[in-house]
Coordinates of N, CA and C in Angstrom, one line a residue:
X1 N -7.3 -14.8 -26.3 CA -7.2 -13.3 -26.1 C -6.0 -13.1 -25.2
X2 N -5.4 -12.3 -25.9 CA -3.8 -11.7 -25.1 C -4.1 -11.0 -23.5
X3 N -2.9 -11.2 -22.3 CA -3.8 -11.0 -21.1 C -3.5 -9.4 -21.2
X4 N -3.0 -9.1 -21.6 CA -2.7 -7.2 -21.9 C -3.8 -6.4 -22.7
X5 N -4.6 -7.4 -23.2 CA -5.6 -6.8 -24.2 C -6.7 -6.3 -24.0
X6 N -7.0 -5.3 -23.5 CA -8.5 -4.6 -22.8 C -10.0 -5.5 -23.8
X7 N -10.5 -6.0 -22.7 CA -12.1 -6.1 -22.9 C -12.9 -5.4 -22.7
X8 N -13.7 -5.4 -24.2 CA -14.6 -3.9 -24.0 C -16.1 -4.8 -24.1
X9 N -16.3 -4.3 -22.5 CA -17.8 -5.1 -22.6 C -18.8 -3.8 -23.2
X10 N -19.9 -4.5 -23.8 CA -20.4 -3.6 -24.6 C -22.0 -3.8 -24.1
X11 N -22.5 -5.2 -23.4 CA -24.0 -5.7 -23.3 C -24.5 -5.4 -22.1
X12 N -25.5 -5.0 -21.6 CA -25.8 -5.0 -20.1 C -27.2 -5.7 -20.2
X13 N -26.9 -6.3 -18.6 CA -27.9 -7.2 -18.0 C -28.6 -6.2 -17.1
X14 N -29.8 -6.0 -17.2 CA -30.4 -5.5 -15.9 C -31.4 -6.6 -14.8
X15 N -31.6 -6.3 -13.9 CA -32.6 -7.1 -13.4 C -33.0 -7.1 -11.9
X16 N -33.9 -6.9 -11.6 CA -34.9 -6.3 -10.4 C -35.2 -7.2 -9.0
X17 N -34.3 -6.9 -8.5 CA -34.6 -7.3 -7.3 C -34.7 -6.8 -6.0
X18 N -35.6 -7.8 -4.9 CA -36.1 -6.9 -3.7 C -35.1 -6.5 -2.8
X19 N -35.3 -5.6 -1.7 CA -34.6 -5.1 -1.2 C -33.4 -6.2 -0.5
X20 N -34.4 -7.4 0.3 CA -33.5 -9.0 0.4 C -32.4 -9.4 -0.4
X21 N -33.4 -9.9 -1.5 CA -32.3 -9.8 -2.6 C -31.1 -9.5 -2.9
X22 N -31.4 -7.8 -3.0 CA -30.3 -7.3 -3.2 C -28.9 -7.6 -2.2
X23 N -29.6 -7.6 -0.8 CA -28.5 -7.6 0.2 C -28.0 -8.9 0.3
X24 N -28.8 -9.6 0.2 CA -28.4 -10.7 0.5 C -27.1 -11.2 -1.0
X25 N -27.0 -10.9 -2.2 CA -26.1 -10.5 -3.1 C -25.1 -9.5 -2.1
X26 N -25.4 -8.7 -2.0 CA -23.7 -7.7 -1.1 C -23.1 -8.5 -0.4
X27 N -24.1 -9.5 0.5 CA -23.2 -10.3 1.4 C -22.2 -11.2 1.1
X28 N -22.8 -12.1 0.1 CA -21.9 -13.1 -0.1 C -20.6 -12.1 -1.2
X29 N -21.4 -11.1 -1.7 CA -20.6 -10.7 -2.6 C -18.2 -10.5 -2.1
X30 N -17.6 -11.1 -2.3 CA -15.9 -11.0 -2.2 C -15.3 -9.8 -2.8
X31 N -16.1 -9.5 -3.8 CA -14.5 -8.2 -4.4 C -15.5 -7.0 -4.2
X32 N -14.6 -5.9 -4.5 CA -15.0 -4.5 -4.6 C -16.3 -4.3 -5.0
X33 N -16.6 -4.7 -5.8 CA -17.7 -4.4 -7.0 C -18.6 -5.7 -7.5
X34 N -19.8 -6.0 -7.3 CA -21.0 -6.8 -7.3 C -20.6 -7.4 -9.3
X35 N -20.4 -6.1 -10.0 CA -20.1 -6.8 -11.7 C -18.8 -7.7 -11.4
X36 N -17.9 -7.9 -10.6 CA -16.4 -8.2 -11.0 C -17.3 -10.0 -10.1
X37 N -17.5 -9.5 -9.3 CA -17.9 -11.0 -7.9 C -19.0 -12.2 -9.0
X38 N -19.8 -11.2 -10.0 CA -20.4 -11.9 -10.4 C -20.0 -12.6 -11.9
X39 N -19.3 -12.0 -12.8 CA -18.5 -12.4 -13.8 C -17.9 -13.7 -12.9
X40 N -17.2 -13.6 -11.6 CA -16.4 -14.4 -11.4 C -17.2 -15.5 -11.1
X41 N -18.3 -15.3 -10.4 CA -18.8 -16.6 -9.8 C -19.8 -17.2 -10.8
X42 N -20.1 -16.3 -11.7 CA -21.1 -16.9 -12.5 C -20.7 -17.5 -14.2
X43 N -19.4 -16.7 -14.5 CA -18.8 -17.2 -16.0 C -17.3 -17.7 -15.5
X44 N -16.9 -17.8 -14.3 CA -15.7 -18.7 -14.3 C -14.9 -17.8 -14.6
X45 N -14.7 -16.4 -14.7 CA -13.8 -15.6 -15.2 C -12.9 -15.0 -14.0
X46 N -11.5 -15.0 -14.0 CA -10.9 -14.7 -13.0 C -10.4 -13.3 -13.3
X47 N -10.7 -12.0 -12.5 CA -10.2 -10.9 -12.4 C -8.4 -11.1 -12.5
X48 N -7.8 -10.4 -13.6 CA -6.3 -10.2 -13.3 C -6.0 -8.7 -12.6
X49 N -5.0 -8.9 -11.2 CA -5.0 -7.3 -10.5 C -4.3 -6.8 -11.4
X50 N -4.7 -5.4 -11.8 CA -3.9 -4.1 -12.0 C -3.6 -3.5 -11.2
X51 N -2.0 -3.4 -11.6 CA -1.9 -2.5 -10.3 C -1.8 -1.3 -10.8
X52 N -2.4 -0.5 -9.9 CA -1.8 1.2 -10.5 C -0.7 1.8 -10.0
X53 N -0.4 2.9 -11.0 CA 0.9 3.3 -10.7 C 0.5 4.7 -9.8
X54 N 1.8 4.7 -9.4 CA 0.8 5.6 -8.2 C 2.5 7.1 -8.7
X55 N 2.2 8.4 -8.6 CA 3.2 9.3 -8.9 C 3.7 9.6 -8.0
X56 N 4.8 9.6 -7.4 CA 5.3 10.3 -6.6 C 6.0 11.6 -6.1
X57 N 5.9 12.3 -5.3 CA 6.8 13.5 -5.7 C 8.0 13.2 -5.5
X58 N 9.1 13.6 -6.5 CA 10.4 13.6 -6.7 C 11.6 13.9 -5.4
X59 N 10.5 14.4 -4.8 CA 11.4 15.9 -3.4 C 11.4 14.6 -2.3
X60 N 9.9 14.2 -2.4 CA 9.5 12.8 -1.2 C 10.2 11.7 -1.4
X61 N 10.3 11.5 -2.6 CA 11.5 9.9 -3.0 C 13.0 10.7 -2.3
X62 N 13.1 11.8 -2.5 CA 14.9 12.6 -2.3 C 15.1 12.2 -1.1
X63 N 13.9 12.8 -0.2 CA 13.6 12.9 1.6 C 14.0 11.7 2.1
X64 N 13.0 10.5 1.2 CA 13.1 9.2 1.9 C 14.2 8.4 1.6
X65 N 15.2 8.6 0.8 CA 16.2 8.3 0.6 C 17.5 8.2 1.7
X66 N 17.4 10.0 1.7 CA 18.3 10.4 2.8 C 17.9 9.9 4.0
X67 N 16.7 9.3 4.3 CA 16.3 9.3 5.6 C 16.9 7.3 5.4
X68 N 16.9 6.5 4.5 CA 17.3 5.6 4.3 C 18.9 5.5 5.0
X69 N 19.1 6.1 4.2 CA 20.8 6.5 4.3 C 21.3 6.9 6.1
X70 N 20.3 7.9 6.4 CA 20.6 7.6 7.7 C 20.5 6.4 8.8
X71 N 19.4 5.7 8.4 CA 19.0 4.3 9.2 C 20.2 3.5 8.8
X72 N 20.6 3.4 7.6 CA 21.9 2.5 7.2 C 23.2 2.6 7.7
X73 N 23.4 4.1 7.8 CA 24.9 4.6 8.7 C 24.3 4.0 10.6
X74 N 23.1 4.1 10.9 CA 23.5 4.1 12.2 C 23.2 2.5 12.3
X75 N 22.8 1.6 11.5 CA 22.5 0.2 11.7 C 24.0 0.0 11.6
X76 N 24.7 0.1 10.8 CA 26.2 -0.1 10.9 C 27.1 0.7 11.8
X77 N 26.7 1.5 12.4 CA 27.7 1.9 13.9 C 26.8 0.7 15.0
X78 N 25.6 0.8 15.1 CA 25.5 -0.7 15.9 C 25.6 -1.8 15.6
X79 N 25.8 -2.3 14.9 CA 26.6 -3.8 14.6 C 27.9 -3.7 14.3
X80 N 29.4 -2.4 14.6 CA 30.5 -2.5 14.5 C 30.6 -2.2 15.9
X81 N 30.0 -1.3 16.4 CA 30.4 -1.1 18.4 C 29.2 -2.0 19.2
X82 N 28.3 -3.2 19.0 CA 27.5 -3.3 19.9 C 27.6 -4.2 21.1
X83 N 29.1 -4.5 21.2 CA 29.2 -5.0 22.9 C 30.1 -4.0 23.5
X84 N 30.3 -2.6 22.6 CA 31.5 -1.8 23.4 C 30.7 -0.5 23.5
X85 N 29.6 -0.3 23.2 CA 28.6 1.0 23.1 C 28.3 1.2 24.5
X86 N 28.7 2.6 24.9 CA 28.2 3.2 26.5 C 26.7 3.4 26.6
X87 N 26.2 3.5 27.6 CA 24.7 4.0 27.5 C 24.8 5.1 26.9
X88 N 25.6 6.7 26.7 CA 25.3 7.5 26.2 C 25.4 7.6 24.4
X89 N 26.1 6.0 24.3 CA 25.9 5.7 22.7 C 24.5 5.4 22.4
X90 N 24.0 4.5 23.4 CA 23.0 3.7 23.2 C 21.8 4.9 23.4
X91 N 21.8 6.0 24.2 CA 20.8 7.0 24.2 C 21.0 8.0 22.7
X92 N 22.1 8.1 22.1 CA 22.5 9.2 21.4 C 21.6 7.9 20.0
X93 N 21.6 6.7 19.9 CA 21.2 6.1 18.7 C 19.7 6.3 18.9
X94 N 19.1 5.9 20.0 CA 17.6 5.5 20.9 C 17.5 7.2 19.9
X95 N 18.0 8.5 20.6 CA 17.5 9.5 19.9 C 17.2 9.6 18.4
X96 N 18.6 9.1 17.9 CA 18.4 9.3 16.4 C 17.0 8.6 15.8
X97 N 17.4 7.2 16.2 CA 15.7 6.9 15.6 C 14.7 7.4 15.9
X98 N 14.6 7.8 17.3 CA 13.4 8.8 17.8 C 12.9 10.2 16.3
X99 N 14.0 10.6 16.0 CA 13.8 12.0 14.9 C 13.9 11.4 13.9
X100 N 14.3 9.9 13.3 CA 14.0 9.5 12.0 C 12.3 9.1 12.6
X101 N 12.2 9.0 13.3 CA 10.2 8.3 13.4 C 9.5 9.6 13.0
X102 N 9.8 9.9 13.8 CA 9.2 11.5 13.7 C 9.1 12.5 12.5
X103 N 10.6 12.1 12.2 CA 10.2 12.8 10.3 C 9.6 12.0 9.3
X104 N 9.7 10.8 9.5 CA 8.7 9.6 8.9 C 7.5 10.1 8.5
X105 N 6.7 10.5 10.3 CA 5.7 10.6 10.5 C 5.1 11.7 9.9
X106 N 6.0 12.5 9.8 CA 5.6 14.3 8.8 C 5.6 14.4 7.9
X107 N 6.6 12.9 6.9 CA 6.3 13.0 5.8 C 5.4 12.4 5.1
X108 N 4.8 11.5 6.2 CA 3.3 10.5 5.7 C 2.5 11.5 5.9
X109 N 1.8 12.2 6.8 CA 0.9 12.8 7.1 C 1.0 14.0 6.1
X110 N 2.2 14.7 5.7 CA 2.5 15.5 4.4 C 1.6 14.8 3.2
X111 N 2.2 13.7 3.0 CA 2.2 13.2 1.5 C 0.7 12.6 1.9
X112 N -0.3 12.3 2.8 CA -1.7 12.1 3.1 C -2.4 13.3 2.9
X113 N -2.1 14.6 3.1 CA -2.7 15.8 3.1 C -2.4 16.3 1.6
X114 N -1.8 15.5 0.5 CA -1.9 16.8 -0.8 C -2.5 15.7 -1.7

């Protein structure tokens, strides 16, 4: 069977167990989901990850870009001045990353809120 090929399970197993039982199955149980832990442990079948695609907004990829682009310009003013930089260089960079954290931070907690 091709690994791209969806399996369509179609049979179900049911079967009744006590409350012990049951838990004592969650425990040992490793993956997400009790059907995946037990296919695995019990037919030898190895789960392949999918990954999912995840959408992004277009505006958030632009943002994080620019904000890229600023970490790049100022990594390269400190590694072209970094034994001739005054402390008010060294405060004026200390700041800039301070406001790239910070808009980091607005635009995770943005892109967590929608």
């Amino acid at each position: 069977m091709a690994d791209k090929e969806l399996i369509k399970r179609t049979k179900e197993i049911k079967i009744r167990l006590t409350e012990d039982e049951h838990q004592a199955l969650l425990n040992r149980c490793t993956k997400a989901s009790l059907a995946t832990w037990i296919r695995e442990t019990c037919l030898g079948e190895k789960q392949t990850k999918q990954s999912k695609v995840i959408e992004v907004d277009p505006k958030l990829l632009r943002q994080l870009a620019g904000i890229g682009n600023n970490l790049n310009q100022i990594a390269r003013l400190v590694n072209q001045h970094s034994k001739q930089d005054s402390v008010l260089d060294r405060i004026a960079i200390i700041t800039a990353l301070s406001s790239i954290e910070r808009e980091l931070q607005r635009l995770s907690d943005d892109h967590k809120n929608t």
